[in-house]
Coordinates of C-alpha atoms and ligand atoms in Angstrom, one line a residue:
X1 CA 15.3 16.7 -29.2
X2 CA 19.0 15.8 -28.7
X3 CA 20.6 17.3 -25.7
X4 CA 24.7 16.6 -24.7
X5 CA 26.2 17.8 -21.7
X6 CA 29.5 18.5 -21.6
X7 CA 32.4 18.6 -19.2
X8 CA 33.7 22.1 -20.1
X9 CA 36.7 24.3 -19.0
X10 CA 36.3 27.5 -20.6
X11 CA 39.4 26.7 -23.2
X12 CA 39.9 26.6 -26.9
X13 CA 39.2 22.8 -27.3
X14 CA 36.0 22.4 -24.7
X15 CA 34.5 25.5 -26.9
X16 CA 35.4 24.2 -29.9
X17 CA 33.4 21.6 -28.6
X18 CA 30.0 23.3 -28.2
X19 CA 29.6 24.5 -32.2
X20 CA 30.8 21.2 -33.1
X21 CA 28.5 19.1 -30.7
X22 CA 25.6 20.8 -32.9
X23 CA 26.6 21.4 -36.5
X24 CA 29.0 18.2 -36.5
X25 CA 27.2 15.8 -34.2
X26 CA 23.2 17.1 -34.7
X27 CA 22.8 17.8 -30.9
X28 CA 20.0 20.5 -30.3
X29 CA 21.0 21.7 -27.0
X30 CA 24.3 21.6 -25.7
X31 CA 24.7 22.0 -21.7
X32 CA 27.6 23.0 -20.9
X33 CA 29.2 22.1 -17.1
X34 CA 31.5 23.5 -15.8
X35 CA 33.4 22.4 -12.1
X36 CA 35.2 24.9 -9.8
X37 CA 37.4 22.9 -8.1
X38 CA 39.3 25.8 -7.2
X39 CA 40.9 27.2 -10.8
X40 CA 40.8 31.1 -11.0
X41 CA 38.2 33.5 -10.5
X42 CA 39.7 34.8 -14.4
X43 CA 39.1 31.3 -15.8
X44 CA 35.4 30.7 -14.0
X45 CA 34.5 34.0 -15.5
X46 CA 35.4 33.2 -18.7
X47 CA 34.0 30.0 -19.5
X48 CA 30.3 31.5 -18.1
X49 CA 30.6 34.3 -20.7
X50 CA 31.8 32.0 -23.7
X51 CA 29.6 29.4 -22.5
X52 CA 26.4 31.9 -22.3
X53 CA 27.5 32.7 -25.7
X54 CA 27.7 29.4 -27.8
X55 CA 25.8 26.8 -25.4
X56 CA 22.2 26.4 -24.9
X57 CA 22.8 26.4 -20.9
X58 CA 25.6 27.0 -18.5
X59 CA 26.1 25.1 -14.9
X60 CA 28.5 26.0 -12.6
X61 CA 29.0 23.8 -9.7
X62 CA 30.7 24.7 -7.0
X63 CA 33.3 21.5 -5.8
X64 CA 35.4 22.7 -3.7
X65 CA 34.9 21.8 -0.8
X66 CA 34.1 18.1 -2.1
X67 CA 37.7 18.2 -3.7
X68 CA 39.7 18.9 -0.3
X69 CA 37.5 16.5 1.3
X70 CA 36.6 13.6 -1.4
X71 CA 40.0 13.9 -3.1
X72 CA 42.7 16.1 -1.6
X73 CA 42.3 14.5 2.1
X74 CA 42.8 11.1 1.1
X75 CA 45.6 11.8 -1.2
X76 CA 47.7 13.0 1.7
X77 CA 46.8 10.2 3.5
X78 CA 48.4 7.6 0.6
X79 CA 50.8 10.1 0.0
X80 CA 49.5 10.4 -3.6
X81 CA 52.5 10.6 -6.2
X82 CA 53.1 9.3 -9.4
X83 CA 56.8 8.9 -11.1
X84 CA 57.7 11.2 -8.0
X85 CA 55.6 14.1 -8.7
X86 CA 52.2 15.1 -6.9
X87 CA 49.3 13.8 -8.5
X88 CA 46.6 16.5 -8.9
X89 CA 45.0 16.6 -12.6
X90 CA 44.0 13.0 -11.9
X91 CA 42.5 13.9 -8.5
X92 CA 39.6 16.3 -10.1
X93 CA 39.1 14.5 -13.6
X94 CA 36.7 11.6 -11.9
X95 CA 35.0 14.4 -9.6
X96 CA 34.2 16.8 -12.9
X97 CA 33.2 13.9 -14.5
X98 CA 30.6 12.6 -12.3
X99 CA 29.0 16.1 -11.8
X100 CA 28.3 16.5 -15.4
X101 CA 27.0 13.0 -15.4
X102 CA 24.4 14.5 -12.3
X103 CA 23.6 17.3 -14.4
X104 CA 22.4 15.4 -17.0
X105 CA 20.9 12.6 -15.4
X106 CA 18.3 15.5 -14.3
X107 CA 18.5 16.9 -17.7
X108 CA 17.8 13.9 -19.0
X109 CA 20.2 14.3 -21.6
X110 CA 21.0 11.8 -24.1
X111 CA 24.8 12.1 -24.7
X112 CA 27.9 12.6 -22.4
X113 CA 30.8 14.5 -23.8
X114 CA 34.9 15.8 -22.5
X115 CA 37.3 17.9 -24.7
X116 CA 40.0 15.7 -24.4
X117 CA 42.5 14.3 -26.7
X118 CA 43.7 10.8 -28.0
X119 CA 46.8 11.3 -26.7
X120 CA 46.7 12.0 -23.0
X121 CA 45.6 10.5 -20.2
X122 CA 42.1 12.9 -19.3
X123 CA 40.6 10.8 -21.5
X124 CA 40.9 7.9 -20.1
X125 CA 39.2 9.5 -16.8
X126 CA 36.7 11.1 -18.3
X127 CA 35.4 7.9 -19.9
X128 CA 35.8 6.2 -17.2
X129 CA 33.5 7.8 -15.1
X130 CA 31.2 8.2 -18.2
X131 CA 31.1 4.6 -19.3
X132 CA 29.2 3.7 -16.1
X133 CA 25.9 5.1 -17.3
X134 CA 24.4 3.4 -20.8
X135 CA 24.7 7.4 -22.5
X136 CA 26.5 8.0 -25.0
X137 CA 30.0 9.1 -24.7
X138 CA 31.3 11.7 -27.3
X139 CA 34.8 13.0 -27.7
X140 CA 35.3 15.1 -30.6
X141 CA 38.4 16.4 -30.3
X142 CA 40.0 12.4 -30.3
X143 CA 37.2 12.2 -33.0
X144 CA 38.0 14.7 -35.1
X145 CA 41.9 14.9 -34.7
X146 CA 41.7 18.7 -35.1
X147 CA 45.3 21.1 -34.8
X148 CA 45.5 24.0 -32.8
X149 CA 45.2 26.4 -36.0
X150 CA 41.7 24.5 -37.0
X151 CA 40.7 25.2 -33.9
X152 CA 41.6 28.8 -33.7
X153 CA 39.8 29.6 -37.0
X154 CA 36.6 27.8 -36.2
X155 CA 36.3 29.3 -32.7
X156 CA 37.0 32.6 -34.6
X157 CA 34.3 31.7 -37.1
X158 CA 31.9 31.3 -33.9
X159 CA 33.0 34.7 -32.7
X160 CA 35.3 33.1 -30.1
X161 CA 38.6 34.8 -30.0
X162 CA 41.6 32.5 -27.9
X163 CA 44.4 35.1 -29.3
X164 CA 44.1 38.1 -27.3
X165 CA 43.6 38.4 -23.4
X166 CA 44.9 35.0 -22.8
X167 CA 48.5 35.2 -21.6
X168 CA 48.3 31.2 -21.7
X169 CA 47.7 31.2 -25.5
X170 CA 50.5 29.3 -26.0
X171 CA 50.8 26.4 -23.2
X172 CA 47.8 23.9 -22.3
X173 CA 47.0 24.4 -18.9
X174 CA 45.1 22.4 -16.2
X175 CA 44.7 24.0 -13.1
X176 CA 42.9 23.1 -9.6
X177 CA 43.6 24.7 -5.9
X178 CA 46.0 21.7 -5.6
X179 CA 48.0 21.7 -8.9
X180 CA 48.8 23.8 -11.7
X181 CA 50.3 21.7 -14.8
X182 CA 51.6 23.3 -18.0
X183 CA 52.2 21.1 -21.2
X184 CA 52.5 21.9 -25.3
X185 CA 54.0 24.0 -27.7
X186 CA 57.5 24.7 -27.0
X187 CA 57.8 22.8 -23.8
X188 CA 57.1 20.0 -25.8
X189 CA 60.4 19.4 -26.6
X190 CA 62.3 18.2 -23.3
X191 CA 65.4 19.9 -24.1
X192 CA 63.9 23.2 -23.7
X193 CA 64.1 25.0 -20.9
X194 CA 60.6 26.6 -19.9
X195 CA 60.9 30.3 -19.6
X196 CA 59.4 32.1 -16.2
X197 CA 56.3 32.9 -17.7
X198 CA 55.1 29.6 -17.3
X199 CA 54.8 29.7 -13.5
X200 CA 52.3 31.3 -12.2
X201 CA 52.2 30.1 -8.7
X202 CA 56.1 29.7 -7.4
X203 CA 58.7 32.3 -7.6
X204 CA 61.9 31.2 -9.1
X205 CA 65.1 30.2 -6.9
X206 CA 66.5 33.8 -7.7
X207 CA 63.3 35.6 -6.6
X208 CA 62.6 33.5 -3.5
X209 CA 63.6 35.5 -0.3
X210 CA 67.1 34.8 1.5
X211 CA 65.5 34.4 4.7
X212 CA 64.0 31.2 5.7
X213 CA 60.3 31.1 6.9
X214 CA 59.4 28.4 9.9
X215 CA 55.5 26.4 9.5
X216 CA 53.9 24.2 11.8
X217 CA 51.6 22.6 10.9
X218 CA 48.8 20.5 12.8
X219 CA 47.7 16.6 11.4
X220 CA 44.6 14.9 13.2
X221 CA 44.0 11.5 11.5
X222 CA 46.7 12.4 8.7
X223 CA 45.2 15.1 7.1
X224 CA 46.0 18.8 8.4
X225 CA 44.2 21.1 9.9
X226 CA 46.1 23.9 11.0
X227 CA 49.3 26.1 9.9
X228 CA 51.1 27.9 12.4
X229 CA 48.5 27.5 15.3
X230 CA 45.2 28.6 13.2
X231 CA 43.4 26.2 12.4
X232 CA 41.6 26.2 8.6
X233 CA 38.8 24.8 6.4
X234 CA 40.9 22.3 3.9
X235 CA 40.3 25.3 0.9
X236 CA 41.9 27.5 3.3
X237 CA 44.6 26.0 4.8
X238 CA 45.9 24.9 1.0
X239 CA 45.5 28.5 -0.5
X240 CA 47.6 29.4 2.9
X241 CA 50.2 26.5 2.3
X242 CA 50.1 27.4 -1.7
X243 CA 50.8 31.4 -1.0
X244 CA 53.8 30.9 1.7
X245 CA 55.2 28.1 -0.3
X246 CA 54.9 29.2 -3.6
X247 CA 56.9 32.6 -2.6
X248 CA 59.9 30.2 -1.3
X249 CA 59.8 28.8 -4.5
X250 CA 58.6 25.3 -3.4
X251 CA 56.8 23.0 -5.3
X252 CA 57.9 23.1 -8.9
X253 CA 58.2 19.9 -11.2
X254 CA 59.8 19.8 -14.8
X255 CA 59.6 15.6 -16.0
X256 CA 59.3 13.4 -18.2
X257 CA 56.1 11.4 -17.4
X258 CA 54.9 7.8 -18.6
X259 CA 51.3 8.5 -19.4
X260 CA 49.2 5.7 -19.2
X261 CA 48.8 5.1 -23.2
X262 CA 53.0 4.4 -23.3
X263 CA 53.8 7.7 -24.5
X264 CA 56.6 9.9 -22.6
X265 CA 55.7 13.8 -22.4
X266 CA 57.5 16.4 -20.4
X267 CA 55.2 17.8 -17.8
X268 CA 55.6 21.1 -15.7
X269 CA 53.8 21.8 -12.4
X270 CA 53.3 24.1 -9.6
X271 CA 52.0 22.8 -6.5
X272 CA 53.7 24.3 -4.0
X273 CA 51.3 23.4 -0.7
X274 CA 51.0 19.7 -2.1
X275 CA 54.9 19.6 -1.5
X276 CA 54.5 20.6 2.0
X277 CA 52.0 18.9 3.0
X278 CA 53.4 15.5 1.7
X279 CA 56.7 16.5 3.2
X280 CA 55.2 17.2 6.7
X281 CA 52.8 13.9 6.7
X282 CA 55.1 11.0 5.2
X283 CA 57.6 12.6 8.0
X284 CA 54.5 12.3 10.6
X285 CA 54.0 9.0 9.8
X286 CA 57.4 7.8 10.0
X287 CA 57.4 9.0 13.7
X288 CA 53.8 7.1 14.7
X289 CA 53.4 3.7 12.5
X290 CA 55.3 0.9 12.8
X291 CA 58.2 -0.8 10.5
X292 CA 55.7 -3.0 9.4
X293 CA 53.0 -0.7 8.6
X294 CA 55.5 1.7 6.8
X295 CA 56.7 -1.0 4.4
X296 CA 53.0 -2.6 4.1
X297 CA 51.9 1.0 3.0
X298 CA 54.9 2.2 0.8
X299 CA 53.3 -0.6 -1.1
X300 CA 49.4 0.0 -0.8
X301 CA 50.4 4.1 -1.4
X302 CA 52.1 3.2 -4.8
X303 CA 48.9 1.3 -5.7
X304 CA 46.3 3.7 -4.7
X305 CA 48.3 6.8 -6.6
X306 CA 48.7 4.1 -10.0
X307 CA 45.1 3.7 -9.7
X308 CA 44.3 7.9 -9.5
X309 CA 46.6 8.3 -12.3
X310 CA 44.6 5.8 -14.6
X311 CA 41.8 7.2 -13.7
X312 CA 40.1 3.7 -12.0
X313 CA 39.2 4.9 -9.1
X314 CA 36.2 3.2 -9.1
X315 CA 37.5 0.1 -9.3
X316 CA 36.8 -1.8 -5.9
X317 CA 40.1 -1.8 -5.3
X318 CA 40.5 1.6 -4.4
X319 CA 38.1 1.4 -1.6
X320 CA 39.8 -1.7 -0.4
X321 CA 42.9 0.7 0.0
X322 CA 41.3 3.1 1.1
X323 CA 40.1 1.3 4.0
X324 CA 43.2 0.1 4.7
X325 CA 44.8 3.3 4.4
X326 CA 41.9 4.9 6.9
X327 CA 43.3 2.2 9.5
X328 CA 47.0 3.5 9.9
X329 CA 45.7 7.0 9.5
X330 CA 43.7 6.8 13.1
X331 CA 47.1 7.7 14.9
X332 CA 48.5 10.3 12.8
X333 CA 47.9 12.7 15.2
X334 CA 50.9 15.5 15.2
X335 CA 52.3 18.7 14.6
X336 CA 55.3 19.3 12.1
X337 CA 57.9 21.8 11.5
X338 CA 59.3 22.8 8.3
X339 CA 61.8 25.5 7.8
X340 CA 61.2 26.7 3.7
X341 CA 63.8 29.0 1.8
X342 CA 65.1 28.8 -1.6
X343 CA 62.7 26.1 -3.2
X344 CA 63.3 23.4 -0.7
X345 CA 60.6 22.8 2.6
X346 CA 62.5 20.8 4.9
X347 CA 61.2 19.4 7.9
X348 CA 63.4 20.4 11.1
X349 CA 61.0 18.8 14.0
X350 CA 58.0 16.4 14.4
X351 CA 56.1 15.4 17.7
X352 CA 52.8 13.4 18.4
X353 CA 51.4 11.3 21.3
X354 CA 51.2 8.7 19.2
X355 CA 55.3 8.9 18.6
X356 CA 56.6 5.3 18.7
X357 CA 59.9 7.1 19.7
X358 CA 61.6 5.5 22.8
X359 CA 64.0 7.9 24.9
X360 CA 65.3 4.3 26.4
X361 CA 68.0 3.9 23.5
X362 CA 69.1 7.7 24.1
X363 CA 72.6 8.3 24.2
X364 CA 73.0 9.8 27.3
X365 CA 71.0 6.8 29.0
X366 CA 73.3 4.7 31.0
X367 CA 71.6 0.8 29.8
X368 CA 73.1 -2.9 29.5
X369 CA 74.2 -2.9 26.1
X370 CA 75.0 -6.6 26.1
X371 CA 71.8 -7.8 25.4
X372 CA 72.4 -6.7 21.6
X373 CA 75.0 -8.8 21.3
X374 CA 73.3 -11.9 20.7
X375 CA 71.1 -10.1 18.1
X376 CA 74.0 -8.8 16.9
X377 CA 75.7 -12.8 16.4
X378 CA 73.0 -13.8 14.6
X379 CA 72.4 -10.7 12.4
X380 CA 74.7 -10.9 9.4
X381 CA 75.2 -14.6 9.5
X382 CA 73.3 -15.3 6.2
X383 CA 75.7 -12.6 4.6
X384 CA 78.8 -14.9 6.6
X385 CA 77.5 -18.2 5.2
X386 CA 77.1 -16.8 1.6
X387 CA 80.5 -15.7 2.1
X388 CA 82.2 -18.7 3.0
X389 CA 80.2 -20.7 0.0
X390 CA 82.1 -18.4 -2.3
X391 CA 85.3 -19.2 -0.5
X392 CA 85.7 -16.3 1.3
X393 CA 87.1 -15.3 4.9
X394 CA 86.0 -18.5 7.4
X395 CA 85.9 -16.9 10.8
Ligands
LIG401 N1 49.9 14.6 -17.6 C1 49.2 15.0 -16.4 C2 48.2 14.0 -16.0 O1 47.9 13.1 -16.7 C3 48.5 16.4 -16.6 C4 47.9 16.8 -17.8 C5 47.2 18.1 -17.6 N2 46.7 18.7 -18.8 C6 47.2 19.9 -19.3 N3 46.6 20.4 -20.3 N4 48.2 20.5 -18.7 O2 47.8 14.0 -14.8

């Protein structure tokens, strides 16, 4: 008895995946997992009924709360981003992955298999993950190389229709309580401009309301924990953040990303509470951490989020950031105020005990300013001496 388990979305290629883990591959019971980590109600209910219909077994585990906490929290604190944008597909792939690896583990299943492709990144974080336990890994869409079309007929043959009640037909789309990304079809091209339909979460700049809206929001130990004096669970606070923002039209991306393989694609996302939040902490923690710390972390930050994006998070490294990370976090303690209108959140007011702010260089304080004179002497005089080398002024 063969048995697979298999990280599965509901979509056209993860059920494509469950006819062809049997009559392709000779499995003889397909398990097939899927991971809320926030995606819509719609989309959970969808992938249980397709599921109950072409697998031998359906698990739904409920993540949620493990993604704000395991993944979402201590992205904030490294200020997660990759090529400027908010990471968020690479948060949830190592967390899906290891709860289908659980879930067959107690199966005791024989093969490990992801619906991804040969050309994006998922893969890579899928296997990952995967490639820690001795199963086999199986990945028959990169296998297989199947289009769209071959898809669409072979679901159809297995009495799985993708055409009609899916208003998404024609973008692929990943989608968690942090992120929504949108890739494929048209949008492939970079030149084209992606029509409205393709944002789910964020009103356009037109839409968005003329009159601003104020937050505040609460950070103990860099992550946040209230909005506008209530405080909130993590899933709570970001579906808050996500609703307020995403009317103002915050938190849309359209780039051109380097995936990990070398390829460029153009990527869309939504993620309007990510944009906030990161906006409100790396503001925070320019008020509370030193200089030194800032420019030390600007530095670990960029190496944590290249990590997420590959998908090595369990390299040991990450924990040594982590760690590190953890450290500076302690202080940043702090409330923030944004004002958002018209797709931008901009913070207009920070304040913490932890504030490393000194009302001694104020303008209106009457000091001896002399004593920054001989700071002053010696300030620019490698600039001076370069100078004169070249020949220039020698005062
Ligand atoms: N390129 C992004 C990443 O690697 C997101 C890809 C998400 N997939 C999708 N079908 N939209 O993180």
């Amino acid at each position: 008895m063969k048995k697979v388990v298999l990280a599965y979305s509901g979509g056209l290629d993860t059920s494509v995946c469950i006819p062809l883990l049997k009559e392709h591959y000779g499995y003889d019971e397909v398990i097939a997992v899927t991971v809320d980590v926030g995606q819509p109600e719609q989309d959970l209910k969808e992938a249980r009924v397709r599921a109950e219909k072409l697998s031998d077994s359906f698990v739904l585990v409920d993540a949620k709360q493990e993604f704000v906490h395991n993944c979402i929290f201590p992205l904030i604190k490294a200020n997660g981003s990759y090529e400027g944008y908010v990471l968020g597909t690479a948060m949830a792939r190592p967390l899906i992955a290891r709860h289908v690896v659980e879930v067959a583990r107690r199966e005791g299943a024989n093969a490990l298999a992801h619906g991804c492709t040969g050309k994006g990144n998922d893969q890579l974080r899928f296997d990952a993950v995967f490639r820690t336990t001795d199963l086999e890994v199986i990945a028959p869409m990169r296998e297989l190389s199947l289009t769209r079309e071959e898809e669409r007929r072979y679901a159809a043959e297995h009495g799985i229709s993708f055409e009609h009640g899916n208003n998404n037909k024609r973008w692929s789309v990943d989608e968690n309580m942090w992120s929504r990304s949108i890739e494929g079809s048209e949008l492939e091209d970079p030149a084209f401009s992606p029509p409205e339909e393709v944002f789910h979460w964020t009103a356009s700049i037109e839409e968005a309301p003329e009159e601003p809206e104020l937050l505040q929001i609460c950070f103990e130990g860099g992550v946040p924990v209230s909005v506008n004096g209530a405080e909130q669970d993590g899933v709570a606070l970001i579906r808050t953040l996500n609703a307020i923002g995403g009317k103002h039209g915050i938190g849309r991306t359209d780039m051109i990303e380097d995936r990990v393989l070398g390829f460029k694609a153009r990527e869309i996302y939504e993620h309007p509470a990510a944009t906030i939040l990161l906006e409100a902490h790396r503001d925070l923690e320019q008020l509370i951490l030193t200089r030194n710390e800032l420019r030390f972390k600007e530095l670990v930050d960029r190496a944590w989020s290249e990590l997420v994006y590959q998908g090595l998070v369990m390299d040991p490294l990450f924990d040594a950031l982590n760690a590190f990370i953890d450290k500076t976090q302690e202080r940043v303690n702090g409330t923030v105020y944004l004002k958002l209108n018209k797709g931008v959140a901009r913070v207009v007011g920070r304040e913490s005990p932890y504030a490393l702010y000194s009302k001694d260089v104020s303008f209106d304080v009457k000091r001896d300013q002399r004593t920054a004179e001989g700071f002053s002497i010696y300030h620019g005089s490698q600039s001076r001496l370069a100078a004169i080398t070249r020949g220039g002024d020698k005062r």
